[in-house]
PDB file of C-alpha atoms in Angstrom:
ATOM      1  CA  MET A   1      32.722 -39.547 189.073  1.00 48.00           C
ATOM      2  CA  LYS A   2      34.792 -42.384 187.664  1.00 46.00           C
ATOM      3  CA  MET A   3      31.616 -44.053 186.353  1.00 47.00           C
ATOM      4  CA  LYS A   4      30.619 -40.878 184.487  1.00 50.00           C
ATOM      5  CA  TYR A   5      34.130 -40.630 183.051  1.00 47.00           C
ATOM      6  CA  HIS A   6      34.122 -44.276 181.961  1.00 47.00           C
ATOM      7  CA  PHE A   7      30.652 -43.900 180.457  1.00 45.00           C
ATOM      8  CA  ALA A   8      31.681 -40.781 178.517  1.00 50.00           C
ATOM      9  CA  LEU A   9      34.826 -42.552 177.321  1.00 48.00           C
ATOM     10  CA  PHE A  10      32.713 -45.531 176.277  1.00 46.00           C
ATOM     11  CA  ILE A  11      30.404 -43.229 174.268  1.00 50.00           C
ATOM     12  CA  VAL A  12      33.389 -41.599 172.557  1.00 47.00           C
ATOM     13  CA  VAL A  13      34.889 -44.993 171.688  1.00 47.00           C
ATOM     14  CA  VAL A  14      31.541 -46.254 170.336  1.00 43.00           C
ATOM     15  CA  LEU A  15      31.061 -43.113 168.253  1.00 48.00           C
ATOM     16  CA  PHE A  16      34.619 -43.390 166.983  1.00 53.00           C
ATOM     17  CA  LEU A  17      34.104 -47.029 166.020  1.00 53.00           C
ATOM     18  CA  TYR A  18      30.804 -46.280 164.282  1.00 54.00           C
ATOM     19  CA  GLY A  19      32.386 -43.342 162.503  1.00 52.00           C
ATOM     20  CA  GLY A  20      35.263 -45.518 161.385  1.00 49.00           C
ATOM     21  CA  ILE A  21      32.916 -48.249 160.162  1.00 53.00           C
ATOM     22  CA  PHE A  22      30.794 -45.673 158.327  1.00 48.00           C
ATOM     23  CA  TYR A  23      33.909 -44.134 156.747  1.00 47.00           C
ATOM     24  CA  VAL A  24      35.292 -47.518 155.655  1.00 45.00           C
ATOM     25  CA  SER A  25      31.867 -48.532 154.363  1.00 48.00           C
ATOM     26  CA  ASN A  26      31.637 -45.368 152.249  1.00 51.00           C
ATOM     27  CA  MET A  27      35.179 -45.884 151.033  1.00 52.00           C
ATOM     28  CA  ASN A  28      34.276 -49.422 149.952  1.00 53.00           C
ATOM     29  CA  LYS A  29      31.128 -48.218 148.205  1.00 56.00           C
ATOM     30  CA  ASN A  30      33.044 -45.508 146.361  1.00 61.00           C
ATOM     31  CA  LEU A  31      35.737 -47.977 145.411  1.00 53.00           C
ATOM     32  CA  GLN A  32      33.157 -50.486 144.211  1.00 60.00           C
ATOM     33  CA  LYS A  33      31.472 -47.767 142.142  1.00 58.00           C
ATOM     34  CA  GLN A  34      34.797 -46.735 140.601  1.00 57.00           C
ATOM     35  CA  VAL A  35      35.595 -50.364 139.744  1.00 49.00           C
ATOM     36  CA  SER A  36      32.098 -50.852 138.332  1.00 53.00           C
ATOM     37  CA  ASP A  37      32.358 -47.654 136.245  1.00 57.00           C
ATOM     38  CA  LEU A  38      35.780 -48.711 134.971  1.00 54.00           C
ATOM     39  CA  ASN A  39      34.512 -52.171 134.025  1.00 69.00           C
ATOM     40  CA  ASN A  40      31.504 -50.626 132.266  1.00 76.00           C
ATOM     41  CA  THR A  41      33.787 -48.240 130.348  1.00 83.00           C
ATOM     42  CA  ASN A  42      36.032 -51.121 129.300  1.00 85.00           C
ATOM     43  CA  ILE A  43      33.021 -53.104 128.079  1.00 86.00           C
ATOM     44  CA  VAL A  44      31.740 -50.103 126.110  1.00 90.00           C
ATOM     45  CA  LEU A  45      35.106 -49.385 124.468  1.00 90.00           C
ATOM     46  CA  LYS A  46      35.723 -53.060 123.730  1.00 92.00           C
ATOM     47  CA  ASN A  47      32.374 -53.457 121.990  1.00 92.00           C
ATOM     48  CA  VAL A  48      32.727 -50.201 120.061  1.00 94.00           C
ATOM     49  CA  LEU A  49      36.023 -51.547 118.676  1.00 94.00           C
ATOM     50  CA  ILE A  50      34.452 -54.927 117.874  1.00 95.00           C
ATOM     51  CA  GLY A  51      31.612 -53.131 116.079  1.00 96.00           C
ATOM     52  CA  ASN A  52      34.103 -51.051 114.092  1.00 95.00           C
ATOM     53  CA  ASN A  53      36.029 -54.160 113.055  1.00 96.00           C
ATOM     54  CA  MET A  54      32.850 -55.916 111.947  1.00 97.00           C
ATOM     55  CA  ALA A  55      31.770 -52.788 110.055  1.00 97.00           C
ATOM     56  CA  GLY A  56      35.127 -52.743 108.254  1.00 96.00           C
ATOM     57  CA  GLU A  57      34.329 -56.137 106.742  1.00 95.00           C
ATOM     58  CA  VAL A  58      30.797 -55.099 105.793  1.00 97.00           C
ATOM     59  CA  TYR A  59      32.159 -51.923 104.194  1.00 97.00           C
ATOM     60  CA  LEU A  60      33.839 -54.059 101.523  1.00 97.00           C
ATOM     61  CA  ASN A  61      30.382 -55.040 100.243  1.00 98.00           C
ATOM     62  CA  GLU A  62      29.295 -51.409 100.420  1.00 98.00           C
ATOM     63  CA  GLN A  63      32.291 -50.338  98.311  1.00 98.00           C
ATOM     64  CA  LYS A  64      31.616 -53.012  95.706  1.00 98.00           C
ATOM     65  CA  ALA A  65      27.967 -51.957  95.494  1.00 98.00           C
ATOM     66  CA  GLU A  66      28.960 -48.296  95.065  1.00 98.00           C
ATOM     67  CA  SER A  67      31.340 -49.274  92.280  1.00 98.00           C
ATOM     68  CA  TYR A  68      28.646 -51.188  90.387  1.00 98.00           C
ATOM     69  CA  TYR A  69      26.183 -48.331  90.923  1.00 98.00           C
ATOM     70  CA  SER A  70      28.703 -45.854  89.467  1.00 98.00           C
ATOM     71  CA  GLU A  71      29.130 -48.110  86.436  1.00 98.00           C
ATOM     72  CA  ALA A  72      25.352 -48.273  86.021  1.00 98.00           C
ATOM     73  CA  SER A  73      25.178 -44.462  86.086  1.00 98.00           C
ATOM     74  CA  LEU A  74      27.849 -44.208  83.380  1.00 98.00           C
ATOM     75  CA  ASP A  75      25.994 -46.782  81.275  1.00 98.00           C
ATOM     76  CA  TYR A  76      22.797 -44.752  81.667  1.00 98.00           C
ATOM     77  CA  GLU A  77      24.529 -41.608  80.397  1.00 97.00           C
ATOM     78  CA  LYS A  78      25.692 -43.553  77.326  1.00 97.00           C
ATOM     79  CA  GLY A  79      22.236 -44.988  76.709  1.00 97.00           C
ATOM     80  CA  ASN A  80      23.543 -48.486  77.440  1.00 98.00           C
ATOM     81  CA  TYR A  81      20.436 -49.684  79.241  1.00 98.00           C
ATOM     82  CA  LYS A  82      21.448 -53.339  79.276  1.00 97.00           C
ATOM     83  CA  GLY A  83      24.643 -52.287  81.038  1.00 98.00           C
ATOM     84  CA  VAL A  84      22.555 -50.445  83.640  1.00 98.00           C
ATOM     85  CA  ILE A  85      20.443 -53.536  84.233  1.00 98.00           C
ATOM     86  CA  SER A  86      23.496 -55.773  84.594  1.00 98.00           C
ATOM     87  CA  ASN A  87      25.349 -53.451  86.980  1.00 98.00           C
ATOM     88  CA  CYS A  88      22.241 -52.750  89.042  1.00 98.00           C
ATOM     89  CA  LYS A  89      21.776 -56.477  89.641  1.00 98.00           C
ATOM     90  CA  LEU A  90      25.365 -56.734  90.886  1.00 98.00           C
ATOM     91  CA  ALA A  91      24.996 -53.602  93.022  1.00 98.00           C
ATOM     92  CA  ARG A  92      21.774 -54.863  94.605  1.00 98.00           C
ATOM     93  CA  LYS A  93      23.449 -58.078  95.674  1.00 98.00           C
ATOM     94  CA  ASP A  94      26.173 -56.209  97.571  1.00 98.00           C
ATOM     95  CA  TYR A  95      23.800 -53.548  98.921  1.00 98.00           C
ATOM     96  CA  SER A  96      21.704 -56.385 100.339  1.00 98.00           C
ATOM     97  CA  LEU A  97      24.753 -58.027 101.943  1.00 98.00           C
ATOM     98  CA  ALA A  98      25.865 -54.688 103.398  1.00 98.00           C
ATOM     99  CA  SER A  99      22.391 -53.919 104.762  1.00 98.00           C
ATOM    100  CA  GLN A 100      22.199 -57.313 106.453  1.00 98.00           C
ATOM    101  CA  GLY A 101      25.756 -56.991 107.751  1.00 98.00           C
ATOM    102  CA  TYR A 102      25.071 -53.666 109.453  1.00 98.00           C
ATOM    103  CA  LEU A 103      21.796 -55.038 110.813  1.00 98.00           C
ATOM    104  CA  ASN A 104      23.732 -57.940 112.389  1.00 98.00           C
ATOM    105  CA  ILE A 105      26.060 -55.481 114.127  1.00 98.00           C
ATOM    106  CA  ALA A 106      23.080 -53.484 115.419  1.00 97.00           C
ATOM    107  CA  SER A 107      21.552 -56.713 116.774  1.00 96.00           C
ATOM    108  CA  ARG A 108      24.799 -57.491 118.573  1.00 95.00           C
ATOM    109  CA  PHE A 109      24.619 -54.138 120.391  1.00 95.00           C
ATOM    110  CA  LYS A 110      20.958 -54.786 121.246  1.00 93.00           C
ATOM    111  CA  GLU A 111      21.918 -58.038 122.974  1.00 93.00           C
ATOM    112  CA  LEU A 112      24.539 -56.421 125.227  1.00 90.00           C
ATOM    113  CA  ASN A 113      23.360 -56.192 128.831  1.00 80.00           C
ATOM    114  CA  VAL A 114      25.016 -52.811 129.360  1.00 80.00           C
ATOM    115  CA  THR A 115      23.366 -49.546 130.355  1.00 83.00           C
ATOM    116  CA  SER A 116      25.223 -47.027 128.236  1.00 91.00           C
ATOM    117  CA  LYS A 117      24.214 -44.120 126.026  1.00 94.00           C
ATOM    118  CA  ILE A 118      27.127 -44.932 123.710  1.00 94.00           C
ATOM    119  CA  ILE A 119      25.985 -48.533 123.223  1.00 95.00           C
ATOM    120  CA  LYS A 120      22.463 -47.293 122.443  1.00 95.00           C
ATOM    121  CA  LEU A 121      23.828 -44.756 119.944  1.00 97.00           C
ATOM    122  CA  GLU A 122      26.005 -47.422 118.311  1.00 97.00           C
ATOM    123  CA  GLU A 123      22.942 -49.633 117.914  1.00 96.00           C
ATOM    124  CA  GLU A 124      21.005 -46.764 116.326  1.00 97.00           C
ATOM    125  CA  SER A 125      23.884 -45.873 114.003  1.00 98.00           C
ATOM    126  CA  TYR A 126      24.161 -49.404 112.593  1.00 98.00           C
ATOM    127  CA  ASP A 127      20.392 -49.656 112.244  1.00 98.00           C
ATOM    128  CA  LEU A 128      20.553 -46.492 110.136  1.00 98.00           C
ATOM    129  CA  LYS A 129      23.500 -47.794 108.111  1.00 98.00           C
ATOM    130  CA  SER A 130      21.436 -50.869 107.318  1.00 98.00           C
ATOM    131  CA  GLU A 131      18.523 -48.665 106.257  1.00 98.00           C
ATOM    132  CA  ILE A 132      20.819 -46.493 104.111  1.00 98.00           C
ATOM    133  CA  GLU A 133      22.055 -49.549 102.202  1.00 98.00           C
ATOM    134  CA  LEU A 134      18.463 -50.733 101.806  1.00 98.00           C
ATOM    135  CA  ASN A 135      17.500 -47.315 100.381  1.00 98.00           C
ATOM    136  CA  LEU A 136      20.178 -47.743  97.713  1.00 98.00           C
ATOM    137  CA  TYR A 137      19.139 -51.336  97.044  1.00 98.00           C
ATOM    138  CA  GLU A 138      15.587 -50.132  96.358  1.00 98.00           C
ATOM    139  CA  ALA A 139      16.865 -47.185  94.271  1.00 98.00           C
ATOM    140  CA  CYS A 140      18.737 -49.705  92.122  1.00 98.00           C
ATOM    141  CA  GLU A 141      15.570 -51.751  91.714  1.00 98.00           C
ATOM    142  CA  HIS A 142      13.792 -48.725  90.244  1.00 98.00           C
ATOM    143  CA  PHE A 143      16.838 -47.791  88.124  1.00 98.00           C
ATOM    144  CA  GLU A 144      16.992 -51.316  86.738  1.00 98.00           C
ATOM    145  CA  SER A 145      13.280 -51.381  85.981  1.00 98.00           C
ATOM    146  CA  ALA A 146      13.393 -47.934  84.325  1.00 98.00           C
ATOM    147  CA  SER A 147      16.254 -49.073  82.119  1.00 98.00           C
ATOM    148  CA  ARG A 148      14.276 -52.096  80.973  1.00 98.00           C
ATOM    149  CA  TYR A 149      11.459 -49.792  79.894  1.00 97.00           C
ATOM    150  CA  TYR A 150      13.878 -47.370  78.204  1.00 97.00           C
ATOM    151  CA  ASN A 151      15.581 -50.244  76.394  1.00 97.00           C
ATOM    152  CA  THR A 152      12.211 -51.465  75.150  1.00 96.00           C
ATOM    153  CA  TYR A 153      11.197 -47.989  74.018  1.00 95.00           C
ATOM    154  CA  PHE A 154      14.444 -46.952  72.314  1.00 94.00           C
ATOM    155  CA  ASN A 155      15.880 -50.259  71.120  1.00 94.00           C
ATOM    156  CA  THR A 156      12.891 -52.322  69.989  1.00 94.00           C
ATOM    157  CA  ASN A 157      10.064 -51.846  67.548  1.00 92.00           C
ATOM    158  CA  VAL A 158       7.232 -50.450  69.617  1.00 90.00           C
ATOM    159  CA  SER A 159       4.005 -48.787  68.576  1.00 90.00           C
ATOM    160  CA  SER A 160       3.544 -45.035  68.850  1.00 78.00           C
ATOM    161  CA  ASP A 161       1.198 -45.475  71.789  1.00 86.00           C
ATOM    162  CA  ASP A 162       3.570 -47.739  73.739  1.00 92.00           C
ATOM    163  CA  SER A 163       3.679 -46.845  77.445  1.00 95.00           C
ATOM    164  CA  SER A 164       7.298 -47.924  78.058  1.00 96.00           C
ATOM    165  CA  TYR A 165       8.676 -44.381  78.132  1.00 95.00           C
ATOM    166  CA  GLU A 166       6.012 -43.231  80.591  1.00 96.00           C
ATOM    167  CA  MET A 167       6.585 -46.279  82.804  1.00 97.00           C
ATOM    168  CA  ALA A 168      10.333 -45.618  82.783  1.00 97.00           C
ATOM    169  CA  GLY A 169       9.671 -42.078  83.995  1.00 97.00           C
ATOM    170  CA  LYS A 170       7.578 -43.381  86.887  1.00 98.00           C
ATOM    171  CA  GLU A 171      10.363 -45.787  87.860  1.00 98.00           C
ATOM    172  CA  MET A 172      12.891 -42.937  87.815  1.00 98.00           C
ATOM    173  CA  ASP A 173      10.568 -40.954  90.089  1.00 98.00           C
ATOM    174  CA  GLY A 174      10.516 -43.939  92.436  1.00 98.00           C
ATOM    175  CA  MET A 175      14.299 -44.071  92.317  1.00 98.00           C
ATOM    176  CA  ASN A 176      14.582 -40.391  93.215  1.00 98.00           C
ATOM    177  CA  LYS A 177      12.299 -40.880  96.228  1.00 98.00           C
ATOM    178  CA  LYS A 178      14.553 -43.659  97.518  1.00 98.00           C
ATOM    179  CA  ILE A 179      17.598 -41.435  97.011  1.00 98.00           C
ATOM    180  CA  ASP A 180      15.855 -38.661  98.980  1.00 98.00           C
ATOM    181  CA  ALA A 181      15.172 -41.166 101.796  1.00 98.00           C
ATOM    182  CA  HIS A 182      18.829 -42.211 101.629  1.00 98.00           C
ATOM    183  CA  ASP A 183      20.011 -38.601 101.940  1.00 98.00           C
ATOM    184  CA  GLU A 184      17.734 -37.987 104.927  1.00 98.00           C
ATOM    185  CA  ASN A 185      19.036 -41.104 106.674  1.00 98.00           C
ATOM    186  CA  VAL A 186      22.630 -40.067 105.987  1.00 98.00           C
ATOM    187  CA  ARG A 187      21.937 -36.756 107.752  1.00 98.00           C
ATOM    188  CA  LYS A 188      20.513 -38.645 110.747  1.00 98.00           C
ATOM    189  CA  TYR A 189      23.466 -41.030 110.728  1.00 98.00           C
ATOM    190  CA  ASN A 190      26.017 -38.204 110.723  1.00 98.00           C
ATOM    191  CA  LYS A 191      24.223 -36.564 113.658  1.00 98.00           C
ATOM    192  CA  ILE A 192      24.415 -39.798 115.666  1.00 97.00           C
ATOM    193  CA  LEU A 193      28.115 -40.172 114.815  1.00 96.00           C
ATOM    194  CA  SER A 194      28.705 -36.692 116.261  1.00 97.00           C
ATOM    195  CA  GLU A 195      26.879 -37.698 119.460  1.00 97.00           C
ATOM    196  CA  ILE A 196      28.971 -40.864 119.735  1.00 96.00           C
ATOM    197  CA  THR A 197      32.186 -38.867 119.348  1.00 95.00           C
ATOM    198  CA  VAL A 198      31.133 -36.383 122.067  1.00 95.00           C
ATOM    199  CA  ASN A 199      30.210 -39.184 124.494  1.00 93.00           C
ATOM    200  CA  LEU A 200      33.372 -41.172 123.816  1.00 91.00           C
ATOM    201  CA  LYS A 201      35.513 -38.130 124.623  1.00 90.00           C
ATOM    202  CA  LYS A 202      33.861 -38.013 128.053  1.00 88.00           C
ATOM    203  CA  ILE A 203      35.068 -41.495 129.019  1.00 85.00           C
ATOM    204  CA  ILE A 204      38.442 -41.718 127.279  1.00 78.00           C
TER     205      ILE A 204
END
């Protein structure tokens, strides 16, 4: 009888020990997961802030380019085609710097060894920002070229069958296509920004 009692007690003790080990093991796993999730969140938030800071510096080039582009547009309205050409050259330089700057930020996010939807969205957003600046760079190229043709047609002695005016029109069409591409990319960019905001709210 005593042997049966001792055996039953032994079984209970063994089950209790196994249960305790299983419970502690699960607790450790849950704790490790919580720590891992917290570390991942910290990495995500840290890199989002770093990206924002880098973008702030790039934005200075974007602002300068926009300013030159606005001046070019005013010159165009006045028929000052040489002014358009000059301001477009300056705008293209800063659009190019901005495009490359945003591309560098996107590359930085690509290199992060972090599985995160936010990091992926950040990468996509800066890729699009780079493309948006490139759209405007190319629009300025067409604007500049059109203005050269218009300047030739209106401000030099050309024959009646000169094709400068027609060529200028084609360049303006090219410019409008780049602006349409820009507008489409801006819509995509704004959509991604909304997704980033929604996902950030989930972890903050």
